[in-house]
Short mmCIF file of C-alpha atoms in Angstrom, two decimals:
data_model
loop_
_atom_site.label_atom_id
_atom_site.label_comp_id
_atom_site.label_asym_id
_atom_site.label_seq_id
_atom_site.Cartn_x
_atom_site.Cartn_y
_atom_site.Cartn_z
CA MET A 216 -47.94 61.21 -21.42
CA MET A 217 -45.32 59.59 -23.64
CA GLN A 218 -42.70 61.97 -22.26
CA GLY A 219 -43.80 61.31 -18.73
CA SER A 220 -43.23 57.59 -19.03
CA ASP A 221 -40.00 58.11 -21.00
CA ARG A 222 -38.21 60.13 -18.34
CA PRO A 223 -38.00 57.52 -15.59
CA ARG A 224 -36.89 54.97 -18.15
CA HIS A 225 -34.07 57.26 -19.30
CA SER A 226 -32.80 57.88 -15.78
CA GLN A 227 -33.08 54.15 -15.03
CA ARG A 228 -30.92 53.43 -18.02
CA VAL A 229 -28.31 55.97 -16.88
CA ALA A 230 -28.31 54.38 -13.44
CA ILE A 231 -27.77 50.92 -14.89
CA VAL A 232 -24.94 52.11 -17.15
CA LEU A 233 -23.27 53.89 -14.21
CA THR A 234 -23.62 50.81 -11.97
CA VAL A 235 -22.09 48.57 -14.63
CA LEU A 236 -19.25 51.04 -15.24
CA VAL A 237 -18.44 51.30 -11.53
CA GLY A 238 -18.51 47.49 -11.31
CA VAL A 239 -16.15 47.06 -14.24
CA ILE A 240 -13.69 49.65 -12.88
CA ALA A 241 -13.80 48.11 -9.39
CA THR A 242 -13.16 44.64 -10.85
CA ALA A 243 -10.28 45.93 -12.96
CA VAL A 244 -8.70 47.70 -9.97
CA ALA A 245 -9.14 44.60 -7.81
CA TYR A 246 -7.66 42.39 -10.53
CA LEU A 247 -4.64 44.64 -11.09
CA GLY A 248 -4.15 44.77 -7.34
CA THR A 249 -3.98 40.98 -7.10
CA ARG A 250 -1.74 40.78 -10.11
CA GLU A 251 0.76 43.24 -8.68
CA SER A 252 0.78 41.52 -5.32
CA THR A 253 1.18 37.96 -6.67
CA GLN A 254 3.47 38.45 -9.65
CA ALA A 255 7.15 38.55 -8.89
CA PRO A 256 8.94 41.39 -10.72
CA VAL A 257 11.06 38.96 -12.75
CA SER A 258 11.00 38.81 -16.51
CA PRO A 259 10.51 35.32 -17.89
CA PRO A 260 13.55 33.65 -19.44
CA VAL A 261 13.97 34.20 -23.13
CA SER A 262 15.58 31.75 -25.53
CA PRO A 263 18.27 32.86 -27.99
CA ALA A 264 15.56 32.92 -30.66
CA GLY A 265 13.62 35.42 -28.55
CA THR A 266 10.67 33.23 -27.57
CA THR A 267 9.60 32.89 -23.97
CA LEU A 268 10.50 29.64 -22.22
CA PRO A 269 8.28 28.46 -19.39
CA VAL A 270 9.61 27.99 -15.89
CA GLU A 271 7.49 25.43 -14.11
CA THR A 272 7.40 25.59 -10.34
CA ILE A 273 4.99 23.79 -8.07
CA VAL A 274 4.67 23.75 -4.30
CA LEU A 275 3.72 20.39 -2.85
CA PRO A 276 1.10 20.35 -0.08
CA ASN A 277 2.03 19.26 3.40
CA ASP A 278 -1.05 17.50 4.72
CA GLU A 279 0.38 14.22 5.92
CA PRO A 280 -1.75 12.43 8.50
CA GLU A 281 -0.57 12.30 12.09
CA LEU A 282 0.56 8.92 13.32
CA PRO A 283 -1.61 6.94 15.71
CA SER A 284 -0.01 6.54 19.10
CA GLY A 285 1.74 3.29 19.89
CA PRO A 286 4.98 1.96 21.31
CA HIS A 287 8.12 3.51 19.74
CA GLN A 288 6.06 5.91 17.64
CA ARG A 289 8.93 8.43 17.70
CA THR A 290 11.47 5.89 16.49
CA PHE A 291 9.13 5.00 13.68
CA ALA A 292 8.60 8.66 12.70
CA ALA A 293 12.32 9.49 12.86
CA SER A 294 13.39 6.53 10.72
CA CYS A 295 10.61 5.86 8.26
CA THR A 296 9.25 9.24 7.20
CA ILE A 297 12.57 10.25 5.62
CA CYS A 298 11.62 8.48 2.42
CA HIS A 299 7.81 8.39 2.48
CA SER A 300 4.81 10.00 4.09
CA THR A 301 2.89 8.60 7.04
CA ARG A 302 -0.09 8.08 4.73
CA LEU A 303 1.60 5.26 2.81
CA VAL A 304 1.84 3.37 6.09
CA MET A 305 -1.61 4.31 7.38
CA THR A 306 -3.28 3.13 4.16
CA GLN A 307 -1.68 -0.34 4.37
CA PRO A 308 -3.89 -3.26 5.33
CA PRO A 309 -3.11 -5.06 8.59
CA PHE A 310 -0.26 -7.57 8.33
CA PRO A 311 1.09 -10.13 10.81
CA GLN A 312 4.28 -9.34 12.71
CA LYS A 313 6.37 -11.59 10.46
CA GLN A 314 5.33 -9.73 7.33
CA TRP A 315 5.98 -6.30 8.88
CA ALA A 316 9.43 -7.56 9.88
CA GLU A 317 10.12 -8.46 6.23
CA VAL A 318 8.95 -5.05 5.02
CA VAL A 319 11.08 -3.15 7.54
CA HIS A 320 14.12 -5.30 6.83
CA LYS A 321 13.75 -4.62 3.11
CA MET A 322 13.83 -0.87 3.87
CA VAL A 323 17.13 -1.32 5.70
CA LYS A 324 18.75 -3.77 3.31
CA THR A 325 17.55 -2.38 -0.02
CA TYR A 326 17.13 1.35 0.54
CA GLY A 327 19.67 1.87 3.31
CA ALA A 328 17.18 3.21 5.85
CA PRO A 329 19.34 4.39 8.80
CA ILE A 330 17.89 1.94 11.33
CA THR A 331 19.91 0.05 13.97
CA PRO A 332 18.98 -3.59 14.62
CA GLU A 333 17.51 -2.46 17.96
CA SER A 334 15.24 0.17 16.44
CA GLU A 335 14.30 -2.24 13.64
CA GLY A 336 12.59 -4.41 16.24
CA GLN A 337 10.92 -1.38 17.80
CA ILE A 338 9.56 -0.24 14.43
CA VAL A 339 8.13 -3.69 13.76
CA GLU A 340 6.49 -3.55 17.19
CA TYR A 341 4.93 -0.17 16.41
CA LEU A 342 3.61 -1.35 13.03
CA THR A 343 2.24 -4.56 14.47
CA THR A 344 0.44 -2.50 17.13
CA VAL A 345 -1.16 0.03 14.76
CA ARG A 346 -1.49 -2.14 11.62
CA GLY A 347 -1.18 -5.71 12.86
CA ASN A 348 -3.45 -8.70 12.66
CA MET B 1386 -12.66 13.46 10.66
CA LYS B 1387 -8.97 13.43 11.32
CA ARG B 1388 -9.27 10.25 13.36
CA ASN B 1389 -11.17 8.80 10.47
CA ILE B 1390 -8.36 9.56 8.05
CA LEU B 1391 -5.78 8.19 10.45
CA HIS B 1392 -7.33 5.00 11.54
CA THR B 1393 -9.28 3.84 8.55
CA PRO B 1394 -7.35 2.28 5.71
CA ALA B 1395 -8.54 3.21 2.20
CA ARG B 1396 -11.47 0.82 2.04
CA ILE B 1397 -12.50 -0.63 -1.27
CA HIS B 1398 -16.06 -0.09 -2.29
CA VAL B 1399 -17.65 -3.51 -2.11
CA PRO B 1400 -19.47 -4.20 -5.36
CA GLY B 1401 -23.16 -4.35 -4.68
CA GLU B 1402 -22.97 -2.29 -1.53
CA PRO B 1403 -25.33 0.59 -2.28
CA LEU B 1404 -23.89 4.05 -2.14
CA ASP B 1405 -25.73 6.45 0.09
CA ARG B 1406 -27.00 8.84 -2.53
CA ARG B 1407 -26.84 11.96 -0.41
CA ALA B 1408 -23.32 11.19 0.79
CA TRP B 1409 -22.29 10.60 -2.80
CA LEU B 1410 -23.75 13.90 -3.97
CA ARG B 1411 -22.16 15.72 -1.05
CA TRP B 1412 -18.79 14.25 -1.90
CA ALA B 1413 -19.17 14.88 -5.63
CA GLY B 1414 -20.09 18.49 -4.88
CA VAL B 1415 -17.06 19.08 -2.68
CA ALA B 1416 -14.77 17.37 -5.17
CA GLY B 1417 -16.26 19.40 -7.99
CA LEU B 1418 -15.82 22.68 -6.15
CA ALA B 1419 -12.28 21.82 -5.18
CA GLY B 1420 -11.57 21.20 -8.84
CA LEU B 1421 -12.60 24.73 -9.72
CA LEU B 1422 -10.31 26.42 -7.23
CA PRO B 1423 -6.82 27.44 -8.30
CA ALA B 1424 -4.16 25.49 -6.40
CA GLY B 1425 -3.27 28.40 -4.13
CA CYS B 1426 -6.86 28.90 -2.95
CA ALA B 1427 -7.44 25.39 -1.67
CA ARG B 1428 -6.23 25.76 1.89
CA ARG B 1429 -7.68 22.48 3.02
CA THR B 1430 -6.64 20.07 0.36
CA GLN B 1431 -8.27 16.97 1.84
CA VAL B 1432 -11.81 15.74 1.71
CA THR B 1433 -13.01 12.26 2.49
CA SER B 1434 -15.05 10.36 -0.07
CA PRO B 1435 -17.89 7.99 0.82
CA ASP B 1436 -15.63 4.98 0.42
CA GLU B 1437 -13.32 6.63 2.96
CA ALA B 1438 -10.37 7.12 0.65
CA THR B 1439 -8.97 10.58 1.20
CA LEU B 1440 -9.06 12.91 -1.77
CA ILE B 1441 -6.23 15.39 -1.92
CA ARG B 1442 -5.35 18.39 -4.12
CA PHE B 1443 -1.89 18.62 -5.61
CA PRO B 1444 -0.63 21.37 -7.96
CA GLN B 1445 -2.07 21.23 -11.51
CA LYS B 1446 -4.41 18.44 -10.35
CA VAL B 1447 -8.05 18.04 -9.34
CA ALA B 1448 -8.77 16.18 -6.10
CA LEU B 1449 -7.31 12.67 -6.46
CA ARG B 1450 -7.27 9.64 -4.16
CA ALA B 1451 -4.31 9.91 -1.79
CA ILE B 1452 -2.08 6.82 -1.77
CA ASN B 1453 1.11 8.55 -0.61
CA ASP B 1454 1.90 12.25 -0.09
CA ARG B 1455 5.68 11.83 -0.37
CA ALA B 1456 6.70 10.65 -2.97
CA PRO B 1457 3.36 11.71 -4.49
CA CYS B 1458 1.13 8.78 -5.46
CA LEU B 1459 -2.38 9.86 -6.42
CA GLU B 1460 -5.14 7.78 -7.96
CA THR B 1461 -7.65 8.89 -10.59
CA PRO B 1462 -11.27 8.78 -9.30
CA TRP B 1463 -13.34 6.39 -11.38
CA GLN B 1464 -15.71 8.87 -13.06
CA TYR B 1465 -12.85 10.25 -15.18
CA PHE B 1466 -12.73 6.98 -17.14
CA ARG B 1467 -15.92 8.08 -18.86
CA HIS B 1468 -13.55 10.24 -20.95
CA ASP B 1469 -11.71 8.51 -23.82
CA LEU B 1470 -8.64 10.60 -23.00
CA THR B 1471 -8.02 10.98 -19.29
CA PRO B 1472 -7.81 14.73 -18.53
CA ASN B 1473 -4.27 15.80 -17.59
CA GLU B 1474 -5.46 17.31 -14.31
CA ALA B 1475 -7.09 14.00 -13.33
CA PHE B 1476 -4.31 11.71 -14.60
CA TYR B 1477 -2.89 9.52 -11.82
CA VAL B 1478 0.53 10.23 -10.34
CA ARG B 1479 3.16 7.78 -9.18
CA TRP B 1480 6.69 8.67 -8.05
CA HIS B 1481 9.17 6.42 -6.25
CA LEU B 1482 11.83 8.70 -4.78
CA GLU B 1483 11.17 11.40 -2.22
CA ALA B 1484 12.88 14.28 -4.04
CA VAL B 1485 10.57 14.78 -7.04
CA PRO B 1486 11.21 17.72 -9.38
CA THR B 1487 9.19 20.79 -8.38
CA HIS B 1488 11.06 23.39 -10.43
CA VAL B 1489 12.19 23.02 -14.03
CA GLU B 1490 13.57 25.79 -16.24
CA LEU B 1491 13.57 25.02 -19.93
CA ARG B 1492 16.43 27.52 -20.29
CA THR B 1493 18.71 25.05 -18.52
CA TRP B 1494 16.98 21.66 -18.94
CA ARG B 1495 18.78 19.40 -21.40
CA LEU B 1496 18.25 15.85 -22.64
CA ARG B 1497 21.49 13.95 -23.02
CA VAL B 1498 21.84 10.96 -25.34
CA ASP B 1499 25.20 9.34 -24.80
CA GLY B 1500 27.05 6.17 -23.82
CA HIS B 1501 27.87 3.68 -26.54
CA VAL B 1502 27.21 6.13 -29.42
CA GLU B 1503 29.21 7.89 -32.15
CA ARG B 1504 27.96 11.43 -31.45
CA PRO B 1505 26.69 12.19 -27.93
CA LEU B 1506 23.78 14.64 -28.03
CA VAL B 1507 22.80 17.45 -25.66
CA LEU B 1508 19.37 18.66 -26.69
CA SER B 1509 17.27 21.60 -25.50
CA MET B 1510 13.47 21.56 -25.65
CA GLU B 1511 13.74 23.73 -28.76
CA ASP B 1512 15.99 21.11 -30.36
CA LEU B 1513 13.45 18.39 -29.54
CA ARG B 1514 10.55 20.43 -30.86
CA GLY B 1515 12.56 21.08 -34.02
CA MET B 1516 12.62 17.35 -34.80
CA GLU B 1517 9.83 15.46 -36.55
CA SER B 1518 6.97 15.04 -34.06
CA VAL B 1519 4.78 11.98 -33.63
CA SER B 1520 1.45 11.63 -31.76
CA LEU B 1521 -0.20 8.47 -30.53
CA VAL B 1522 -2.81 7.47 -27.96
CA ALA B 1523 -1.61 5.01 -25.33
CA VAL B 1524 -2.64 3.67 -21.94
CA ASN B 1525 -0.23 4.28 -19.09
CA GLN B 1526 -0.93 1.79 -16.31
CA CYS B 1527 0.96 1.28 -13.07
CA SER B 1528 2.30 -2.27 -12.60
CA GLY B 1529 0.57 -2.34 -9.21
CA ASN B 1530 -2.80 -1.02 -10.40
CA SER B 1531 -5.57 -2.76 -8.38
CA ARG B 1532 -3.07 -4.01 -5.76
CA SER B 1533 -5.58 -3.37 -2.95
CA LEU B 1534 -7.86 -6.03 -4.51
CA PHE B 1535 -5.31 -8.84 -4.01
CA VAL B 1536 -6.36 -11.60 -1.63
CA PRO B 1537 -4.40 -12.16 0.52
CA ARG B 1538 -3.46 -8.49 0.66
CA VAL B 1539 0.11 -7.46 -0.17
CA PRO B 1540 2.16 -4.48 1.01
CA GLY B 1541 2.76 -1.54 -1.35
CA GLY B 1542 0.71 1.36 -2.70
CA GLN B 1543 -2.91 0.37 -2.09
CA TRP B 1544 -4.35 1.35 -5.47
CA VAL B 1545 -7.86 0.37 -6.49
CA ASN B 1546 -8.34 0.44 -10.30
CA GLY B 1547 -7.46 4.07 -11.02
CA ALA B 1548 -3.67 3.86 -11.35
CA MET B 1549 -4.04 4.15 -15.11
CA GLY B 1550 -4.87 6.72 -17.76
CA ASN B 1551 -5.18 7.10 -21.51
CA ALA B 1552 -3.58 10.09 -23.25
CA ARG B 1553 -2.48 11.36 -26.62
CA TRP B 1554 1.31 11.62 -26.31
CA THR B 1555 3.28 13.89 -28.63
CA GLY B 1556 7.04 13.94 -28.97
CA VAL B 1557 9.92 12.48 -30.93
CA ARG B 1558 10.70 8.84 -31.64
CA LEU B 1559 13.38 7.40 -29.37
CA GLY B 1560 14.66 5.65 -32.51
CA ASP B 1561 15.22 9.03 -34.22
CA LEU B 1562 17.29 10.23 -31.25
CA LEU B 1563 19.32 7.02 -31.30
CA ARG B 1564 19.89 7.32 -35.06
CA ARG B 1565 21.06 10.94 -34.62
CA ALA B 1566 23.48 9.86 -31.92
CA GLY B 1567 24.67 6.87 -33.98
CA VAL B 1568 24.46 3.69 -31.91
CA ARG B 1569 27.77 1.82 -32.02
CA ALA B 1570 28.06 -1.88 -32.76
CA GLY B 1571 27.68 -4.04 -29.69
CA ALA B 1572 24.96 -1.95 -28.04
CA VAL B 1573 22.72 -4.11 -25.81
CA GLN B 1574 20.36 -1.88 -23.82
CA VAL B 1575 19.36 1.75 -23.37
CA SER B 1576 18.94 3.22 -19.88
CA PHE B 1577 16.70 6.13 -18.85
CA ASP B 1578 17.15 8.47 -15.91
CA GLY B 1579 15.12 11.48 -14.77
CA LEU B 1580 15.32 14.34 -12.27
CA ASP B 1581 13.93 12.46 -9.25
CA GLU B 1582 16.32 11.50 -6.46
CA GLY B 1583 16.28 9.61 -3.19
CA PRO B 1584 16.58 11.48 0.11
CA LEU B 1585 19.57 9.33 1.17
CA PRO B 1586 22.65 8.41 -0.89
CA SER B 1587 21.86 4.76 -0.20
CA VAL B 1588 18.52 4.88 -2.03
CA PRO B 1589 19.06 3.49 -5.55
CA ASP B 1590 18.48 6.07 -8.28
CA PHE B 1591 15.41 5.33 -10.38
CA VAL B 1592 16.88 4.10 -13.67
CA LYS B 1593 15.07 1.79 -16.12
CA THR B 1594 16.23 0.07 -19.28
CA LEU B 1595 14.82 -1.25 -22.55
CA ASP B 1596 16.54 -3.78 -24.76
CA MET B 1597 18.04 -2.28 -27.92
CA ASP B 1598 15.45 -3.87 -30.25
CA HIS B 1599 12.58 -2.52 -28.18
CA ALA B 1600 14.13 0.97 -27.94
CA ARG B 1601 14.18 1.14 -31.76
CA GLN B 1602 10.45 0.35 -32.12
CA PRO B 1603 8.64 3.27 -33.78
CA GLU B 1604 6.00 3.61 -31.02
CA VAL B 1605 8.54 4.37 -28.26
CA LEU B 1606 8.60 8.15 -27.79
CA VAL B 1607 10.17 10.91 -25.77
CA ALA B 1608 6.97 12.92 -25.22
CA TYR B 1609 6.81 16.62 -24.37
CA GLU B 1610 3.02 16.91 -24.71
CA MET B 1611 0.11 15.05 -23.21
CA ASN B 1612 -3.35 15.62 -24.67
CA GLY B 1613 -2.04 18.65 -26.57
CA ALA B 1614 -0.56 20.43 -23.54
CA PRO B 1615 2.81 20.36 -21.78
CA LEU B 1616 3.01 17.53 -19.25
CA PRO B 1617 1.89 18.44 -15.73
CA MET B 1618 4.93 18.62 -13.45
CA LEU B 1619 3.74 15.54 -11.56
CA ASN B 1620 3.41 13.56 -14.80
CA GLY B 1621 7.00 14.23 -15.85
CA PHE B 1622 7.41 17.79 -17.18
CA PRO B 1623 9.13 18.62 -19.44
CA ALA B 1624 9.51 15.23 -21.18
CA ARG B 1625 8.99 11.58 -20.38
CA LEU B 1626 9.54 8.25 -22.01
CA VAL B 1627 6.41 6.67 -23.55
CA VAL B 1628 6.55 2.89 -23.93
CA PRO B 1629 3.13 1.94 -25.36
CA GLY B 1630 1.84 -1.45 -24.31
CA TRP B 1631 4.31 -1.76 -21.41
CA TYR B 1632 3.68 -0.98 -17.77
CA ALA B 1633 4.28 2.59 -16.61
CA THR B 1634 7.40 1.73 -14.61
CA TYR B 1635 9.31 2.08 -17.90
CA TRP B 1636 7.80 5.48 -18.76
CA VAL B 1637 10.58 7.46 -16.98
CA LYS B 1638 9.41 10.96 -16.04
CA ALA B 1639 11.30 14.30 -16.14
CA LEU B 1640 13.75 12.54 -18.42
CA THR B 1641 17.31 13.91 -18.62
CA ASN B 1642 19.59 11.01 -19.59
CA ILE B 1643 19.34 8.37 -22.29
CA THR B 1644 22.42 6.14 -22.18
CA VAL B 1645 23.24 3.43 -24.68
CA LEU B 1646 24.89 0.47 -22.93
CA ASP B 1647 27.22 -2.20 -24.31
CA HIS B 1648 26.27 -4.50 -21.40
CA ARG B 1649 23.17 -5.48 -19.47
CA PHE B 1650 22.20 -3.01 -16.76
CA THR B 1651 22.26 -4.38 -13.21
CA GLY B 1652 20.72 -1.48 -11.25
CA PHE B 1653 18.17 -2.18 -8.51
CA TRP B 1654 15.06 -0.99 -10.39
CA MET B 1655 15.69 -3.52 -13.17
CA ALA B 1656 17.51 -6.38 -11.44
CA THR B 1657 15.40 -6.61 -8.27
CA ALA B 1658 12.36 -4.35 -8.20
CA TYR B 1659 9.31 -4.76 -10.45
CA HIS B 1660 9.93 -8.46 -10.96
CA ILE B 1661 7.10 -10.90 -11.65
CA PRO B 1662 7.02 -14.69 -11.40
CA ALA B 1663 8.11 -16.26 -14.69
CA THR B 1664 4.85 -18.21 -14.77
CA PRO B 1665 1.65 -17.97 -16.84
CA GLY B 1666 -0.37 -14.97 -15.63
CA ALA B 1667 2.51 -13.97 -13.31
CA ASN B 1668 0.89 -16.30 -10.82
CA GLU B 1669 2.47 -17.70 -7.68
CA SER B 1670 1.22 -19.20 -4.46
CA PRO B 1671 1.18 -17.09 -1.26
CA GLN B 1672 2.70 -20.12 0.47
CA ALA B 1673 5.45 -20.84 -2.06
CA HIS B 1674 6.79 -17.91 -4.03
CA ALA B 1675 8.14 -18.52 -7.52
CA LYS B 1676 11.88 -19.19 -7.69
CA LEU B 1677 12.34 -17.65 -11.12
CA THR B 1678 11.32 -14.04 -11.77
CA VAL B 1679 11.64 -11.65 -14.72
CA PRO B 1680 11.27 -7.86 -15.06
CA ILE B 1681 7.62 -6.91 -15.61
CA ASN B 1682 6.96 -6.05 -19.25
CA ARG B 1683 3.89 -6.03 -21.55
CA MET B 1684 0.41 -5.36 -20.13
CA ASN B 1685 -2.24 -8.07 -20.10
CA VAL B 1686 -5.87 -7.70 -21.23
CA ARG B 1687 -8.27 -5.79 -18.95
CA SER B 1688 -11.84 -4.50 -19.20
CA PHE B 1689 -14.02 -2.44 -16.88
CA PHE B 1690 -17.47 -0.94 -16.42
CA VAL B 1691 -17.74 2.83 -16.23
CA ARG B 1692 -21.57 2.72 -16.31
CA PRO B 1693 -23.59 1.96 -14.29
CA ASP B 1694 -21.97 2.75 -10.94
CA PRO B 1695 -21.49 -0.20 -8.62
CA GLY B 1696 -24.61 -0.55 -6.52
CA ALA B 1697 -26.79 1.32 -9.03
CA ARG B 1698 -30.56 0.83 -8.89
CA ALA B 1699 -32.82 1.17 -11.94
CA PRO B 1700 -36.17 -0.23 -13.10
CA ALA B 1701 -36.57 -3.83 -14.22
CA GLY B 1702 -38.06 -4.33 -17.69
CA GLN B 1703 -36.28 -1.26 -19.08
CA ALA B 1704 -33.05 -1.01 -21.05
CA TRP B 1705 -29.98 -0.02 -19.04
CA ALA B 1706 -27.04 1.58 -20.83
CA LEU B 1707 -23.82 -0.31 -20.07
CA GLU B 1708 -20.48 1.26 -20.91
CA GLY B 1709 -16.84 0.61 -20.22
CA ILE B 1710 -13.28 0.45 -21.44
CA ALA B 1711 -10.94 -2.33 -22.48
CA PHE B 1712 -7.24 -2.37 -23.35
CA ASP B 1713 -4.21 -4.62 -23.64
CA GLY B 1714 -0.50 -4.53 -24.35
CA GLY B 1715 -0.73 -3.36 -27.95
CA HIS B 1716 -2.44 -6.05 -30.03
CA GLY B 1717 -5.67 -4.10 -29.83
CA ILE B 1718 -9.07 -5.22 -28.53
CA ARG B 1719 -11.05 -7.60 -30.76
CA GLN B 1720 -14.12 -8.33 -28.65
CA VAL B 1721 -15.84 -7.29 -25.43
CA GLU B 1722 -18.64 -9.31 -23.84
CA PHE B 1723 -20.76 -8.84 -20.74
CA SER B 1724 -22.68 -11.25 -18.57
CA ALA B 1725 -25.59 -10.48 -16.26
CA ASP B 1726 -25.89 -13.93 -14.70
CA GLY B 1727 -22.52 -14.42 -13.06
CA GLY B 1728 -20.74 -15.67 -16.17
CA GLY B 1729 -23.23 -18.23 -17.50
CA ASN B 1730 -24.30 -16.36 -20.63
CA TRP B 1731 -22.28 -13.71 -22.46
CA SER B 1732 -23.49 -11.01 -24.89
CA GLU B 1733 -21.29 -9.07 -27.24
CA ALA B 1734 -20.85 -5.33 -26.67
CA ARG B 1735 -20.39 -2.74 -29.44
CA LEU B 1736 -16.86 -1.40 -29.72
CA GLY B 1737 -16.44 2.37 -29.93
CA GLU B 1738 -14.04 4.40 -32.03
CA ASN B 1739 -10.61 2.82 -32.50
CA LEU B 1740 -8.03 5.34 -31.26
CA GLY B 1741 -5.15 2.97 -31.93
CA ARG B 1742 -3.98 -0.39 -30.69
CA PHE B 1743 -2.43 1.03 -27.51
CA SER B 1744 -5.49 3.06 -26.46
CA PHE B 1745 -8.53 2.41 -24.27
CA ARG B 1746 -11.26 0.93 -26.47
CA ARG B 1747 -14.68 2.11 -25.34
CA TRP B 1748 -17.56 -0.34 -25.42
CA HIS B 1749 -21.33 0.07 -25.13
CA ALA B 1750 -24.23 -2.33 -24.64
CA GLU B 1751 -27.87 -2.31 -23.64
CA TRP B 1752 -29.21 -4.72 -21.08
CA THR B 1753 -32.78 -5.18 -19.90
CA PRO B 1754 -33.17 -6.94 -16.55
CA SER B 1755 -36.31 -9.04 -16.90
CA ALA B 1756 -37.08 -9.27 -13.19
CA ARG B 1757 -36.41 -7.34 -10.02
CA GLY B 1758 -33.44 -8.30 -7.91
CA GLU B 1759 -29.69 -8.09 -7.59
CA TYR B 1760 -27.51 -8.85 -10.61
CA ARG B 1761 -23.80 -9.57 -11.01
CA LEU B 1762 -22.59 -7.75 -14.12
CA GLN B 1763 -19.29 -9.00 -15.50
CA VAL B 1764 -17.18 -7.87 -18.44
CA ARG B 1765 -14.41 -9.63 -20.36
CA ALA B 1766 -12.31 -8.74 -23.39
CA VAL B 1767 -10.23 -10.59 -25.96
CA ASN B 1768 -7.38 -8.97 -27.88
CA ASN B 1769 -6.29 -9.50 -31.48
CA ALA B 1770 -3.81 -12.16 -30.34
CA GLY B 1771 -6.68 -14.16 -28.84
CA GLU B 1772 -5.65 -13.42 -25.24
CA GLY B 1773 -8.47 -12.98 -22.73
CA GLN B 1774 -9.02 -12.59 -19.01
CA PRO B 1775 -9.05 -15.28 -16.30
CA THR B 1776 -12.08 -16.14 -14.16
CA GLN B 1777 -9.81 -16.60 -11.12
CA ALA B 1778 -7.69 -13.66 -9.96
CA ASN B 1779 -3.95 -14.11 -10.41
CA TRP B 1780 -1.79 -13.53 -7.33
CA ASN B 1781 1.83 -12.56 -6.75
CA GLN B 1782 3.66 -11.02 -3.81
CA GLY B 1783 4.28 -7.74 -5.66
CA GLY B 1784 0.58 -7.16 -6.35
CA TYR B 1785 1.24 -6.83 -10.09
CA MET B 1786 -0.76 -7.47 -13.28
CA ARG B 1787 -4.25 -8.13 -11.92
CA ASN B 1788 -6.55 -8.85 -14.88
CA VAL B 1789 -9.33 -11.07 -13.57
CA ILE B 1790 -12.80 -10.59 -15.12
CA GLU B 1791 -14.24 -7.62 -13.21
CA GLU B 1792 -17.68 -7.57 -11.69
CA ILE B 1793 -20.14 -4.98 -10.35
CA ARG B 1794 -23.43 -5.59 -8.57
CA VAL B 1795 -26.56 -3.66 -9.43
CA THR B 1796 -30.22 -3.91 -8.44
CA ALA B 1797 -33.24 -3.87 -10.72
CA ILE B 1798 -36.24 -2.42 -8.86
#
């Protein structure tokens, strides 16, 4: 009777061990697979003393919001998004036309934004339309 | 959702406006999950929080409040200020110029110390790490932190209160570098330049200066570690200037050049930008701007609640745990008080561990609302120089140096 109840337990144990083993091997294979596919075959730089020096590289996301439609939207996009994302503009509170004109003029005068006097007025018009009060 | 992101400016959570609990949990869950994913896995990097600010994932960072994608400006969500040291991956980010460094090799990176010196230095990271190292805890706060709370509103990055962080900075003393280089007689200022660049030749390079006396102060560091780890790329890898007590505009990131000058620097970022009215509290009238301005400098006193959340609801007749942080420009915090009746009566809070005079100082208090209803909780701090916080918000056109007594609204039920 003891033997009878022992047998199924033994085979259960074998099954569990086998399942775990298969799992571990599968995970290892999967992991090595990813490693090979993502790691570039370049050895890290080594200092004269022989220690490894880190190379830091990041890739910036590109999720900038689209601009709301308005007059001279393309002029705005061509001139203003050279230096900053659309989000900086879209998160501004509404300002009166006079204040937007000051902001745009500062971009031209201080930072050398390549904006002709004609397009400067158009950009102010766009901003006053989408973020005016 | 996209329309929402486009057309809704980052709205400030109005104190006392109750948060929808389910929306909050949903947001917290998404933010939490996003934080667990490695940068490459997060295909959609944006989620929208209940207060409609967009959260965005950047490399080496958890989801942060998006102020600007290019140059990256990312705000720390408020819950991270429950940590004494702000985690590196949640530490706010603020760059000025579009071309920020995204690739740095320590094999080729060098820090130059030259100009009006006897022995110009060219130092590798190994050279820096071979020098005596110093660690200190210091708050790094953007000059324009809380700009979105200015009334009337002002243009610029629309930060709420999370353009700040507290970290343990490790590196070498700037004074030690200057001594090694041998500052010549007649030196006036030291300038600092990093790897960031403008996208057009006309954009002024981001260069900041400190006066010679300040540069020699023992707390000014060139830091290569933040909270015991290399700096995240977006916080200035591989080394940045640390100017404890002063606004973050001076803490030049991805530092490459330290130049001793025998004259006063006249570059845009010192002579024009980051100027404040030369008036008490950097105050000026929206109708008549101050004639005289000076470069922004030492931080003023601030204090905040981190518990409870604005709009929290809890039983009347029971003790609520209040908690927050306070800091200043380096005198250290002497006292924190809170009021539950709109500023009529003030009770002293207990100060937590002192991590140094430049650090956040945590405070705790218990408060038992006697009756049901809405309460205005306010907090104010005083530093060791006796400086406190105003009851009326200061205003200037740059949106700098807000330090009014802060308030949250809660409801006892």
